[in-house]
Coordinates of C-alpha atoms in Angstrom, one line a residue:
Chain A
X1 CA 0.5 1.3 14.1
X2 CA -2.7 1.8 12.1
X3 CA -2.8 0.2 8.6
X4 CA -3.0 3.0 6.1
X5 CA -6.0 3.5 3.8
X6 CA -5.8 3.0 0.0
X7 CA -8.3 3.7 -2.7
X8 CA -11.0 1.2 -3.4
X9 CA -10.0 1.5 -7.1
X10 CA -12.4 1.1 -10.1
X11 CA -12.7 -2.7 -10.1
X12 CA -14.5 -3.6 -6.9
X13 CA -17.7 -4.4 -8.7
X14 CA -17.2 -8.2 -8.7
X15 CA -16.5 -8.2 -5.0
X16 CA -18.3 -5.7 -2.8
X17 CA -21.8 -5.1 -4.2
X18 CA -24.2 -7.9 -3.4
X19 CA -27.8 -8.9 -4.0
X20 CA -30.2 -6.6 -2.2
X21 CA -27.3 -4.5 -0.8
X22 CA -29.3 -1.3 -1.2
X23 CA -32.4 -2.9 0.4
X24 CA -31.9 -2.2 4.1
X25 CA -35.6 -3.0 4.1
X26 CA -37.5 -4.6 1.2
X27 CA -38.6 -2.1 -1.4
X28 CA -42.3 -2.7 -0.6
X29 CA -41.8 -3.1 3.2
X30 CA -44.0 -1.3 5.7
X31 CA -42.6 2.2 6.4
X32 CA -40.0 1.9 3.7
X33 CA -38.5 5.1 2.4
X34 CA -36.3 5.6 -0.7
X35 CA -33.1 7.6 -0.6
X36 CA -31.4 8.3 -3.9
X37 CA -28.7 10.6 -5.1
X38 CA -25.6 11.1 -7.2
X39 CA -21.9 11.3 -6.4
X40 CA -20.3 14.2 -8.2
X41 CA -16.7 15.3 -8.6
X42 CA -15.2 18.8 -8.6
X43 CA -16.2 19.4 -12.2
X44 CA -19.8 18.4 -11.5
X45 CA -19.3 15.1 -13.4
X46 CA -20.8 11.9 -12.1
X47 CA -18.6 9.4 -10.3
X48 CA -19.5 6.1 -11.8
X49 CA -17.0 4.0 -9.7
X50 CA -18.0 4.9 -6.2
X51 CA -19.4 2.7 -3.4
X52 CA -21.8 4.2 -0.9
X53 CA -22.4 2.5 2.5
X54 CA -25.0 3.5 5.1
X55 CA -25.5 2.7 8.8
X56 CA -28.3 3.8 11.0
X57 CA -30.6 3.3 13.9
X58 CA -34.1 2.0 13.3
X59 CA -37.5 3.8 13.6
X60 CA -37.4 3.5 17.4
X61 CA -33.8 4.8 17.7
X62 CA -32.4 1.3 18.4
X63 CA -29.1 0.4 16.8
X64 CA -29.2 -3.2 15.3
X65 CA -26.9 -5.6 17.0
X66 CA -27.8 -8.8 15.2
X67 CA -26.3 -10.2 12.0
X68 CA -28.0 -9.6 8.7
X69 CA -26.0 -7.1 6.7
X70 CA -25.3 -9.4 3.8
X71 CA -28.3 -11.7 3.6
X72 CA -31.6 -9.8 3.9
X73 CA -34.2 -12.5 4.0
X74 CA -35.1 -13.8 7.4
X75 CA -33.0 -11.2 9.3
X76 CA -35.2 -8.1 9.3
X77 CA -33.8 -4.7 9.6
X78 CA -29.9 -4.8 9.8
X79 CA -29.2 -1.0 9.5
X80 CA -26.5 -1.5 6.9
X81 CA -26.7 -0.7 3.2
X82 CA -24.3 -0.9 0.3
X83 CA -24.7 0.4 -3.2
X84 CA -22.3 0.9 -6.1
X85 CA -23.0 3.9 -8.2
X86 CA -24.2 3.4 -11.8
X87 CA -22.9 5.0 -15.0
X88 CA -24.6 8.3 -14.0
X89 CA -23.1 8.3 -10.6
X90 CA -26.4 7.4 -9.1
X91 CA -27.1 5.3 -5.9
X92 CA -30.2 4.4 -4.0
X93 CA -31.4 2.7 -0.8
X94 CA -34.7 1.6 0.6
X95 CA -34.7 1.8 4.4
X96 CA -36.6 3.0 7.4
X97 CA -36.4 6.6 8.6
X98 CA -34.4 6.4 11.9
X99 CA -35.4 8.1 15.1
X100 CA -33.0 10.6 16.6
X101 CA -30.9 9.4 19.6
X102 CA -30.4 11.6 22.6
X103 CA -30.5 15.2 21.4
X104 CA -29.5 14.4 17.8
X105 CA -31.8 15.0 14.9
X106 CA -32.5 11.8 12.9
X107 CA -29.7 11.0 10.5
X108 CA -28.2 8.2 8.4
X109 CA -24.4 7.8 8.5
X110 CA -23.0 7.7 5.0
X111 CA -19.6 6.6 3.8
X112 CA -18.3 7.0 0.2
X113 CA -15.5 5.1 -1.3
X114 CA -14.3 5.8 -4.9
X115 CA -11.5 5.5 -7.3
X116 CA -9.5 8.7 -6.6
X117 CA -10.4 8.8 -2.9
X118 CA -7.4 7.6 -1.0
X119 CA -9.6 7.6 2.1
X120 CA -13.3 7.3 2.3
X121 CA -15.4 10.4 3.2
X122 CA -17.9 10.2 6.1
X123 CA -21.0 12.4 6.1
X124 CA -24.6 12.4 7.5
X125 CA -27.9 12.6 5.7
X126 CA -30.5 14.6 7.7
X127 CA -34.2 14.7 6.7
X128 CA -35.7 17.9 5.4
X129 CA -38.9 17.8 7.5
X130 CA -37.0 17.8 10.8
X131 CA -36.2 21.6 10.9
X132 CA -36.9 22.0 14.6
X133 CA -34.5 19.2 15.5
X134 CA -31.9 20.5 13.1
X135 CA -31.8 23.8 15.0
X136 CA -30.8 22.0 18.2
X137 CA -28.6 19.4 16.6
X138 CA -25.0 19.5 18.0
X139 CA -23.3 18.7 14.7
X140 CA -25.4 20.9 12.4
X141 CA -24.9 23.8 14.8
X142 CA -21.1 23.5 14.2
X143 CA -21.5 23.7 10.5
X144 CA -21.4 27.2 8.9
X145 CA -25.0 28.1 7.9
X146 CA -24.2 28.4 4.2
X147 CA -22.9 24.8 4.1
X148 CA -25.5 23.2 6.4
X149 CA -27.9 22.4 3.5
X150 CA -25.4 20.0 2.0
X151 CA -26.2 17.6 4.9
X152 CA -30.0 17.8 4.4
X153 CA -31.7 15.7 1.8
X154 CA -34.2 17.1 -0.6
X155 CA -37.4 15.5 -1.7
X156 CA -38.2 14.2 -5.2
X157 CA -41.7 14.5 -6.7
X158 CA -42.3 10.8 -5.9
X159 CA -41.6 11.3 -2.3
X160 CA -38.1 9.8 -2.3
X161 CA -35.4 11.6 -0.4
X162 CA -32.6 13.0 -2.7
X163 CA -29.1 13.3 -1.3
X164 CA -26.4 14.3 -3.8
X165 CA -22.9 14.2 -2.6
X166 CA -20.3 16.6 -4.1
X167 CA -16.8 15.5 -3.3
X168 CA -15.2 18.9 -4.2
X169 CA -15.9 22.4 -5.5
X170 CA -19.1 24.5 -5.3
X171 CA -21.6 23.1 -2.9
X172 CA -19.0 20.6 -1.6
X173 CA -20.7 18.3 0.9
X174 CA -19.7 18.7 4.5
X175 CA -17.5 15.7 5.5
X176 CA -16.7 14.6 9.0
X177 CA -13.3 14.2 10.5
X178 CA -13.3 10.5 11.6
Chain B
X1 CA 0.6 10.7 9.4
X2 CA -0.7 7.2 8.7
X3 CA -3.3 7.7 6.0
X4 CA -2.7 9.4 2.6
X5 CA -4.0 12.9 2.1
X6 CA -7.0 13.2 -0.1
X7 CA -5.1 15.3 -2.7
X8 CA -2.2 13.4 -4.1
X9 CA -1.7 14.8 -7.6
X10 CA 0.6 12.0 -8.7
X11 CA -2.5 9.9 -8.6
X12 CA -4.5 11.8 -11.1
X13 CA -8.0 10.7 -10.1
X14 CA -7.6 12.5 -6.8
X15 CA -7.4 16.0 -8.4
X16 CA -11.1 16.4 -9.0
X17 CA -12.3 14.0 -6.3
X18 CA -10.3 15.2 -3.2
X19 CA -12.5 17.3 -0.9
X20 CA -11.0 20.8 -0.5
X21 CA -12.7 21.9 2.7
X22 CA -11.5 20.9 6.1
X23 CA -13.7 18.0 7.5
X24 CA -15.7 18.9 10.6
X25 CA -15.5 17.0 13.9
X26 CA -18.7 16.8 15.9
X27 CA -18.2 18.5 19.2
X28 CA -18.4 15.3 21.2
X29 CA -16.8 13.2 18.5
X30 CA -18.6 10.4 16.7
X31 CA -21.9 9.4 18.4
X32 CA -23.6 6.1 19.1
X33 CA -24.4 5.2 15.5
X34 CA -20.9 6.0 14.3
X35 CA -19.3 4.2 17.3
X36 CA -21.1 0.9 16.4
X37 CA -20.8 -1.2 13.3
X38 CA -22.9 -3.7 11.4
X39 CA -22.8 -7.3 12.7
X40 CA -22.1 -10.1 10.3
X41 CA -22.7 -13.7 11.0
X42 CA -21.5 -17.1 9.7
X43 CA -24.9 -17.8 8.3
X44 CA -24.3 -15.1 5.8
X45 CA -21.2 -16.6 4.3
X46 CA -20.2 -19.9 2.8
X47 CA -17.0 -21.5 4.2
X48 CA -15.7 -21.7 0.6
X49 CA -16.0 -17.9 0.3
X50 CA -12.5 -17.7 1.7
X51 CA -11.0 -20.0 -1.0
X52 CA -10.7 -18.1 -4.2
X53 CA -9.3 -21.1 -6.0
X54 CA -12.4 -23.3 -5.6
X55 CA -15.1 -21.1 -7.0
X56 CA -15.1 -22.8 -10.4
X57 CA -14.8 -26.4 -11.7
X58 CA -11.2 -26.0 -12.8
X59 CA -7.9 -24.9 -11.2
X60 CA -7.0 -21.3 -11.7
X61 CA -3.6 -20.5 -13.3
X62 CA -0.8 -19.0 -11.3
X63 CA 1.1 -19.3 -8.1
X64 CA -1.2 -20.6 -5.3
X65 CA -0.9 -18.6 -2.1
X66 CA -2.3 -18.5 1.4
X67 CA -2.7 -15.1 3.0
X68 CA -3.5 -14.9 6.7
X69 CA -3.1 -12.5 9.6
X70 CA -5.0 -10.8 12.4
X71 CA -7.4 -7.9 12.5
X72 CA -6.5 -5.8 15.6
X73 CA -7.8 -2.6 17.1
X74 CA -5.7 0.4 18.0
X75 CA -4.9 -1.1 21.4
X76 CA -3.7 -4.4 19.8
X77 CA -6.8 -6.4 20.8
X78 CA -8.2 -8.9 18.3
X79 CA -11.3 -7.9 16.5
X80 CA -13.5 -11.0 16.4
X81 CA -16.2 -11.7 13.9
X82 CA -15.0 -8.9 11.6
X83 CA -16.0 -9.2 8.0
X84 CA -12.9 -9.2 5.7
X85 CA -13.5 -8.9 2.0
X86 CA -10.8 -9.2 -0.7
X87 CA -10.6 -8.8 -4.4
X88 CA -7.8 -8.9 -6.9
X89 CA -6.6 -9.4 -10.4
X90 CA -5.7 -12.8 -11.7
X91 CA -2.2 -14.1 -12.3
X92 CA -2.0 -12.3 -15.6
X93 CA -2.9 -9.0 -14.0
X94 CA -6.5 -8.7 -15.2
X95 CA -9.7 -8.2 -13.2
X96 CA -12.8 -10.1 -13.9
X97 CA -14.6 -6.8 -14.4
X98 CA -16.3 -5.5 -17.6
X99 CA -14.3 -2.3 -17.6
X100 CA -10.9 -3.8 -17.3
X101 CA -9.4 -3.5 -20.8
X102 CA -5.9 -4.7 -20.0
X103 CA -4.9 -7.0 -22.9
X104 CA -4.1 -10.0 -20.6
X105 CA -6.1 -13.2 -20.5
X106 CA -9.1 -13.7 -18.3
X107 CA -8.9 -16.9 -16.3
X108 CA -12.3 -18.8 -16.5
X109 CA -11.4 -20.5 -13.2
X110 CA -10.7 -17.3 -11.2
X111 CA -13.0 -14.5 -10.3
X112 CA -10.8 -13.0 -7.6
X113 CA -13.3 -12.1 -4.9
X114 CA -13.7 -13.6 -1.5
X115 CA -14.8 -12.9 2.1
X116 CA -14.5 -14.4 5.6
X117 CA -15.1 -13.5 9.2
X118 CA -12.2 -13.3 11.7
X119 CA -12.1 -16.0 14.4
X120 CA -11.8 -15.5 18.2
X121 CA -8.1 -14.4 17.8
X122 CA -9.0 -11.9 15.1
X123 CA -7.5 -14.2 12.4
X124 CA -8.6 -14.3 8.8
X125 CA -7.3 -16.7 6.1
X126 CA -7.7 -16.8 2.4
X127 CA -6.4 -19.2 -0.3
X128 CA -5.8 -17.5 -3.6
X129 CA -3.5 -17.0 -6.6
X130 CA -0.8 -14.4 -6.5
X131 CA -2.1 -11.5 -8.6
X132 CA 0.0 -10.1 -11.5
X133 CA 1.1 -6.5 -12.0
X134 CA -1.0 -4.5 -14.5
X135 CA -0.8 -1.2 -16.5
X136 CA -3.2 1.6 -15.5
X137 CA -2.5 4.6 -17.7
X138 CA -2.2 7.1 -14.9
X139 CA 1.2 8.3 -16.3
X140 CA 3.6 7.0 -19.0
X141 CA 4.6 3.4 -18.4
X142 CA 2.4 3.1 -15.2
X143 CA 2.1 -0.3 -13.7
X144 CA 0.5 -1.2 -10.4
X145 CA 2.6 -3.4 -8.1
X146 CA 0.9 -6.8 -7.4
X147 CA -1.7 -6.3 -4.7
X148 CA -4.8 -7.6 -3.0
X149 CA -7.6 -5.2 -2.1
X150 CA -8.9 -5.6 1.5
X151 CA -12.1 -4.2 3.0
X152 CA -12.5 -4.5 6.8
X153 CA -15.2 -3.7 9.3
X154 CA -14.2 -3.0 12.9
X155 CA -16.2 -2.4 16.0
X156 CA -17.1 1.2 15.0
X157 CA -18.3 2.5 11.6
X158 CA -15.5 5.1 12.0
X159 CA -12.9 2.3 11.8
X160 CA -14.1 1.2 8.4
X161 CA -11.0 0.5 6.3
X162 CA -10.4 -0.3 2.6
X163 CA -6.7 -0.8 1.7
X164 CA -4.3 -2.8 -0.4
X165 CA -1.8 -5.5 0.6
X166 CA 1.4 -5.7 -1.4
X167 CA 4.0 -8.4 -1.7
X168 CA 7.6 -8.1 -0.4
X169 CA 10.3 -6.9 -2.7
X170 CA 8.2 -5.7 -5.5
X171 CA 10.3 -3.4 -7.8
X172 CA 7.3 -1.3 -8.7
X173 CA 6.7 0.2 -5.2
X174 CA 8.8 3.3 -5.9
X175 CA 6.9 4.1 -9.1
X176 CA 3.4 3.6 -7.8
X177 CA 1.6 6.9 -6.9
X178 CA -1.1 5.1 -5.0
X179 CA 1.3 3.4 -2.6
X180 CA 3.5 6.5 -2.6
X181 CA 0.5 8.7 -1.6
X182 CA 1.3 7.6 2.0
X183 CA 3.9 10.1 3.1
X184 CA 5.6 8.0 5.7
X185 CA 7.9 5.1 4.6
X186 CA 7.2 3.1 7.8
X187 CA 3.5 3.5 7.2
X188 CA 3.9 2.3 3.6
X189 CA 5.9 -0.7 4.8
X190 CA 2.9 -1.7 6.9
X191 CA 1.0 -2.5 3.6
X192 CA 3.6 -5.1 2.6
X193 CA 3.0 -8.7 3.8
X194 CA 5.8 -11.0 4.8
X195 CA 6.6 -14.4 3.4
X196 CA 6.1 -17.0 6.1
X197 CA 7.4 -20.5 5.7
X198 CA 5.2 -21.7 8.6
X199 CA 2.1 -20.6 6.6
X200 CA 3.5 -22.2 3.4
X201 CA 2.1 -25.6 2.7
X202 CA 4.4 -28.3 1.2
X203 CA 3.7 -29.1 -2.5
X204 CA 0.7 -26.8 -2.3
X205 CA 0.9 -23.0 -1.7
X206 CA 3.3 -20.2 -0.6
X207 CA 2.2 -18.5 2.7
X208 CA 2.1 -14.9 3.6
X209 CA 1.3 -13.1 6.9
X210 CA -0.3 -9.7 7.1
X211 CA -1.9 -8.1 10.1
X212 CA -4.4 -5.2 9.8
X213 CA -4.6 -2.6 12.5
X214 CA -7.7 -0.5 12.6
X215 CA -7.6 3.1 13.8
X216 CA -8.5 4.4 17.1
X217 CA -11.8 6.2 17.3
X218 CA -11.9 8.9 16.1
X219 CA -9.9 7.7 13.1
X220 CA -6.2 8.3 13.7
X221 CA -4.7 10.6 11.0

């Protein structure tokens, strides 16, 4: 008798975002990468009232099992990030690039909540440099070739990974059925 | 069908935000990252985080309430150490949020946000103020029933749930496209807490009980 999902609504900003939520590792930490992107709706307009959460393994492929998702200092890498979108629909994280586990290509699990989403959408961010691993990845191989690119981040001029998420319409991001 | 469909045109914001393509299930289902969840600890929270009435020097206005219940998995087992976060409007129906333009007073003694971890029985408990109904411009004369937003982590990232708890007997239920987006009446009823005299504290606060059941993995639809 599962409890049904309801939209996060527009007014979660005083409750869910928290200090250093997007800093899965400190911005200047060793091995830190930056991920940024925008959440866009079916008209291509930014979604300024979305919340993005990420969860991932570390650089050795280990999944963190210790507390540390809410308070960053003194806990090290916790694997969890949370970022509310800004007025331009933008979000960002600083984190470590995860290692792939088993036969999977490295990825970050991404979850998006927003006003107008009655349930969250799950997706995965894959990294553009891992083309060989992508060819063998069990999920990517199930995705029609013309949509596969929606799961692979791009690269900005400053080296940050760019991962825009389109909720609907042309270039709609592939979402996962969880 | 427990969860609402993405597209629910009565709730206008879904029209341009609902994904149109069918979601894809990985061949072997969620994998090890998705089948685990972040761990939160007591060191990350303050005990007063669960009392929304004690975050400011003065007493907030409104009807003091205690909301408690258990977080359970699909098999009915308690989920221990789960982070439960809540947020809500004040007694006048206004959020402490810069973009809430409702012409109702802000309460300087009420922010309306709190969090706690479930105990060994999966139980959470918040002290708060009963939120007011508020207008939201989705359609003519649109008012949201009084509700508290809940955000819950389970043992798997795929169980992640954000939902809303409503209060029994609210006359606005039938007119609310967000609640009505859930097709099944029994499922809608599961979002309504129950008044509980045993939780009620004399001369202090009305008590409500509301259990949260997380989906099986993969997420039940």
